Coordinates of C-alpha atoms and ligand atoms in Angstrom, one line a residue:
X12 CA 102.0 98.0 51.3
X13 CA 102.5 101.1 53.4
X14 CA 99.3 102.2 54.4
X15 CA 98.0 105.9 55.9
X16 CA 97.2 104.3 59.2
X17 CA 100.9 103.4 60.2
X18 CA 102.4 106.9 58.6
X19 CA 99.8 108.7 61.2
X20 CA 101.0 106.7 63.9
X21 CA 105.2 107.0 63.3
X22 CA 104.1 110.8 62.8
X23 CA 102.7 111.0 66.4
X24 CA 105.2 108.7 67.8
X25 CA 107.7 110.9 66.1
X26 CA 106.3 114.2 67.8
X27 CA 105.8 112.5 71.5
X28 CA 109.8 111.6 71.3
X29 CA 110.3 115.2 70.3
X30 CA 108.0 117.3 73.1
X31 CA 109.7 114.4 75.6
X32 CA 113.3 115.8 74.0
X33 CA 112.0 119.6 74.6
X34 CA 111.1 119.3 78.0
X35 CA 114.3 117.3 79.0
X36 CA 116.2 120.1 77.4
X37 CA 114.4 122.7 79.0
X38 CA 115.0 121.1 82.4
X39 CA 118.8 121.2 81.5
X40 CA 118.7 124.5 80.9
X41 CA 117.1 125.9 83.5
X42 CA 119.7 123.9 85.7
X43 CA 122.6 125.0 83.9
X44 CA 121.5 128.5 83.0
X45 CA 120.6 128.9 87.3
X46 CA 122.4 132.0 88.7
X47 CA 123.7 129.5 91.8
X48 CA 127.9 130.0 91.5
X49 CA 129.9 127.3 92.5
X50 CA 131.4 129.6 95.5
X51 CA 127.1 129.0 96.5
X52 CA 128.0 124.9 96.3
X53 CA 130.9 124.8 98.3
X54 CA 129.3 127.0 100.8
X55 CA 127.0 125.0 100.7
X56 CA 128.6 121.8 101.9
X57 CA 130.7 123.6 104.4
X58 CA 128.0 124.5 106.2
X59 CA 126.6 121.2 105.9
X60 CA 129.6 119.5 107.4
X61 CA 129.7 122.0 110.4
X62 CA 125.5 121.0 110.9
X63 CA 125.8 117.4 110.8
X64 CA 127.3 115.4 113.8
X65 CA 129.5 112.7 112.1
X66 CA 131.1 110.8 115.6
X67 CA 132.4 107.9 113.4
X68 CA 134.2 111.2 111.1
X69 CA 133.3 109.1 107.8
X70 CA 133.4 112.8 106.3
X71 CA 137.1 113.5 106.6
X72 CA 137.6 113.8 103.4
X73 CA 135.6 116.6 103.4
X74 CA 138.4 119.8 104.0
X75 CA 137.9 122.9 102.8
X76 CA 141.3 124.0 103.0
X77 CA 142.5 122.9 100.3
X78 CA 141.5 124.8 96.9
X79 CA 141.2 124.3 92.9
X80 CA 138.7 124.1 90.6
X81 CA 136.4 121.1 91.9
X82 CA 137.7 120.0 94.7
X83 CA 135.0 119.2 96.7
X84 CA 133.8 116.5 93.7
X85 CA 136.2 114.1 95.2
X86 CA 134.6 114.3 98.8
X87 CA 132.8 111.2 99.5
X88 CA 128.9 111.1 98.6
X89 CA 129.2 114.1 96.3
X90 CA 128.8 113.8 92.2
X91 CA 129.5 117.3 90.7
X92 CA 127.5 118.5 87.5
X93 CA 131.2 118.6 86.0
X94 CA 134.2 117.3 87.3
X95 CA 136.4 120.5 86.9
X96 CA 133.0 122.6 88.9
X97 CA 132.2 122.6 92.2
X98 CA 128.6 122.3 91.2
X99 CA 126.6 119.9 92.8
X100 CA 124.4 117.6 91.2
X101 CA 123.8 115.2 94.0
X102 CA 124.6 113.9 97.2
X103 CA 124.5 110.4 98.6
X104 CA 125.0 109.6 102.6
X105 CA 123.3 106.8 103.3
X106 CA 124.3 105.1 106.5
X107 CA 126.8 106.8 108.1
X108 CA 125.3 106.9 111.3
X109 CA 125.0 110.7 111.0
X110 CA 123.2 112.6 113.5
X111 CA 121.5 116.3 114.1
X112 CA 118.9 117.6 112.4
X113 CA 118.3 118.0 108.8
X114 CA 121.3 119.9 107.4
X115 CA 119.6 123.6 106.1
X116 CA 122.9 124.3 104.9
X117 CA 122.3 122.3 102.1
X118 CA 119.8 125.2 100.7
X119 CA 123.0 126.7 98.5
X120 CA 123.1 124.0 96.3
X121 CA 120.1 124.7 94.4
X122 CA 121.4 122.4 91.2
X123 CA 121.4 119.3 93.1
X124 CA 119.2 116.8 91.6
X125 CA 118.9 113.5 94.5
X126 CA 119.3 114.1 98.1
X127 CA 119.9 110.7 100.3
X128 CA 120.7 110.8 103.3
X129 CA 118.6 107.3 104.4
X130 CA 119.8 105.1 107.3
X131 CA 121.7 107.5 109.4
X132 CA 120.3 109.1 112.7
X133 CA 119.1 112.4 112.1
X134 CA 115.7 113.9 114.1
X135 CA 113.5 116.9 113.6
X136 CA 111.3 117.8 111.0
X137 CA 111.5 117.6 107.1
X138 CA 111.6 121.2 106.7
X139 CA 109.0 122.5 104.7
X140 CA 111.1 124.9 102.3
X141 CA 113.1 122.4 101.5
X142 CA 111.4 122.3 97.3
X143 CA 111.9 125.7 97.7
X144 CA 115.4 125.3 98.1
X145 CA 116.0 122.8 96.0
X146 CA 113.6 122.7 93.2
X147 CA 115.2 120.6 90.4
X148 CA 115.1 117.2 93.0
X149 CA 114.2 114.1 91.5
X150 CA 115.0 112.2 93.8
X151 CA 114.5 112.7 98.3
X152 CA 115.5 109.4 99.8
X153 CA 115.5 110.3 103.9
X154 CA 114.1 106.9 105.1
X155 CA 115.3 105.2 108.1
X156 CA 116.3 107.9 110.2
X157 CA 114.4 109.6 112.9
X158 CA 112.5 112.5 111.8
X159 CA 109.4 113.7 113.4
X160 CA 106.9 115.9 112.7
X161 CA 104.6 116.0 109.6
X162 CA 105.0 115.3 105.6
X163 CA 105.2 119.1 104.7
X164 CA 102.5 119.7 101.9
X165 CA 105.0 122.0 99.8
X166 CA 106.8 118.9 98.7
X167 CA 104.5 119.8 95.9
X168 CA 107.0 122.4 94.8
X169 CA 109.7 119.6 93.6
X170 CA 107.7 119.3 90.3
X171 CA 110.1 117.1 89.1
X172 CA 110.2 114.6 92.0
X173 CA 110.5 110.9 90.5
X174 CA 110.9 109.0 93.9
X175 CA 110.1 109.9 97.6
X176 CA 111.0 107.5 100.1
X177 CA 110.5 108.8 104.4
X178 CA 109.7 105.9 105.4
X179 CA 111.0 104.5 108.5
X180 CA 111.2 107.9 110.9
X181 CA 108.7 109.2 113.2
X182 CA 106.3 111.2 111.4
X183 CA 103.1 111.7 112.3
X184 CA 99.9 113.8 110.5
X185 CA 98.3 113.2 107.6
X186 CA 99.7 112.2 104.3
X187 CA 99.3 115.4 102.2
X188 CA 96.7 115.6 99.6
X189 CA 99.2 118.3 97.3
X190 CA 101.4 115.0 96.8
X191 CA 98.8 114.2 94.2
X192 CA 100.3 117.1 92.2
X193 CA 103.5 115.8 91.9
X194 CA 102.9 114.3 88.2
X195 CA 106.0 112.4 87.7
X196 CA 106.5 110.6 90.4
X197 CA 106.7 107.1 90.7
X198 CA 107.8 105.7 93.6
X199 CA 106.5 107.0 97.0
X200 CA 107.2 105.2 100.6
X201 CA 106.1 106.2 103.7
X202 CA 105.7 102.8 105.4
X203 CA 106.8 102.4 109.2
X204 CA 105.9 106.1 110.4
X205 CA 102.7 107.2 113.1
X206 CA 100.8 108.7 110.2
X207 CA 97.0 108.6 110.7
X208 CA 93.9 109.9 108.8
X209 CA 92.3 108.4 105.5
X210 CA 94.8 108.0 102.5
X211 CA 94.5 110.8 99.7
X212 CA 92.1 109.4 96.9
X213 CA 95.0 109.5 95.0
X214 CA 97.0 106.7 95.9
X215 CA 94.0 104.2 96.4
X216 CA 95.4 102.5 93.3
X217 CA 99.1 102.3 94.4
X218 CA 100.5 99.3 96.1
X219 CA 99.8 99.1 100.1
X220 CA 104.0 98.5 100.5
X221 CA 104.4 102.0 100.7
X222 CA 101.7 102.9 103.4
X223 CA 101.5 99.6 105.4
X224 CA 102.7 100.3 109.6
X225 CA 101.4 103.7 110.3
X226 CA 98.7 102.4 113.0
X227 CA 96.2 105.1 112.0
X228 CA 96.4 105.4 108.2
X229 CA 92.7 104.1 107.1
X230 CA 91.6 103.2 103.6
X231 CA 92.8 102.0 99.9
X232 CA 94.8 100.6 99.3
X233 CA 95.6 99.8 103.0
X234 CA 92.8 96.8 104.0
X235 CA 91.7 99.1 107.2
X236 CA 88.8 101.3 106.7
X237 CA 87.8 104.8 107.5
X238 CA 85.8 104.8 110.3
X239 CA 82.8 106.9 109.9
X240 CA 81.6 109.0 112.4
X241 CA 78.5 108.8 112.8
X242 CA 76.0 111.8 113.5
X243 CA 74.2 112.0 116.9
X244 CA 70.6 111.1 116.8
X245 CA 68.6 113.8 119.0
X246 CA 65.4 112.2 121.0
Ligands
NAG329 C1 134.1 127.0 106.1 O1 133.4 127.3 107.3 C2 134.3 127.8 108.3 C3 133.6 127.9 109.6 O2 132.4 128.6 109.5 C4 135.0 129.1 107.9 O3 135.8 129.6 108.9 C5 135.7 128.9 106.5 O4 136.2 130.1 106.0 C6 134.8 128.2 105.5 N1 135.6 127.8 104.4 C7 135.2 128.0 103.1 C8 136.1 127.5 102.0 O5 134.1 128.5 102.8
NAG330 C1 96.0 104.9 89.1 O1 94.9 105.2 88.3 C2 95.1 106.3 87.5 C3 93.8 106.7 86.8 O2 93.2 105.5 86.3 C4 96.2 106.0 86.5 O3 96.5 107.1 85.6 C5 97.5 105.7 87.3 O4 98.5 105.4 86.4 C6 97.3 104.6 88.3 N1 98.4 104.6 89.1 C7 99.1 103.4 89.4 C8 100.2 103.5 90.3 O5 98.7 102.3 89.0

């Protein structure tokens, strides 16, 4: 027998699938329905190539001589939204012992989706527009490289940020409370950096993985504690 109980729950179930469908749509909209041309793409990753020092040249399939719709989708690290459109929906350069500083070039593809550029050499900071730039990432994978400088707090801005990995670079500072905004995301390493100060309350539950090697990041769930300073006692 069918009883009320079980109708009441497929009928929820049944509207969580559906507001999960609307906002996945709505996300794919806004992405496709952006004002960003592909002639803003290709730009895009011309000026990128000029920034970034590649002295083994594993980017020579990157030319921008040639022409036709969607060229640049055959260039090596780059998945196009479609393959006959020079959109950009992400871009994958992971080891290629690339050097310079982070590529602001790559603030004309405002459609991409997941940025890697982990295990190459580049230095400076994360800049902080970079969510501002690229809005829609759900994925920033710049580990193991050598940036310095500090987690900027307007990560924030990638509201759709599902994974975050800097870890193993230089940075220093504190781990930004704003992070906590970031609602979707799910996987967040910042391990083997020179960050310091007490970990956001936020993460106390997450696993210590992430924070562990940063000699002066204190508290859950990292086993070191916060220090407290104590007041002076005036005589
Ligand atoms: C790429 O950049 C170079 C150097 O700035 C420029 O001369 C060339 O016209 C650009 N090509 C395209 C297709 O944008
Ligand atoms: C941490 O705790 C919060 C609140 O109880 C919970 O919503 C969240 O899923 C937990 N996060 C992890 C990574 O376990």
């Amino acid at each position: 027998m069918l009883r009320q109980p079980s109708i009441e729950a497929m009928r929820k179930f049944g509207y969580l699938g559906l507001v999960g469908f609307i906002v996945f749509f709505q996300l794919i909209h806004r992405i496709s329905s952006q004002p960003a041309v592909k002639e803003d793409d290709i730009r895009c990753l011309n000026i990128t190539h000029n920034q970034l020092k590649d002295p083994q040249d594993y980017l020579y399939s990157w030319k921008f001589d040639s022409s036709g719709h969607g060229f640049t989708c055959n260039f090596l690290g780059i998945t196009c939204w479609h393959n006959d459109d020079d959109k950009v929906l992400s871009l994958s350069l992971q080891g290629l012992g690339l050097q310079g500083g982070f590529p602001s070039g790559l603030k004309y593809c405002g459609s991409m989706t997941s940025l890697v550029l982990s295990q190459n050499s580049l230095t400076g900071n994360i800049p902080k527009e970079l969510c501002h730039w690229l809005p829609y990432l759900v994925i920033i994978d710049l580990s193991h490289n050598q940036f310095t400088g500090p987690i900027p707090s307007q990560l924030y801005n990638c509201r759709y940020l599902n994974v975050l990995r800097l870890n193993g670079n230089q940075l220093t500072g504190k781990i930004p409370w704003q992070l906590a905004q970031l609602q979707r995301l799910k996987e967040f390493n910042v391990a083997n950096n020179r960050l310091s100060g007490p970990m956001p309350a936020y993460f106390s539950n997450w696993t210590a993985s992430g924070f562990q090697n940063n000699p002066g990041l204190c508290g859950p769930p990292l086993t070191k504690t916060c220090s407290k300073i104590l007041p002076s006692i005036s005589l």
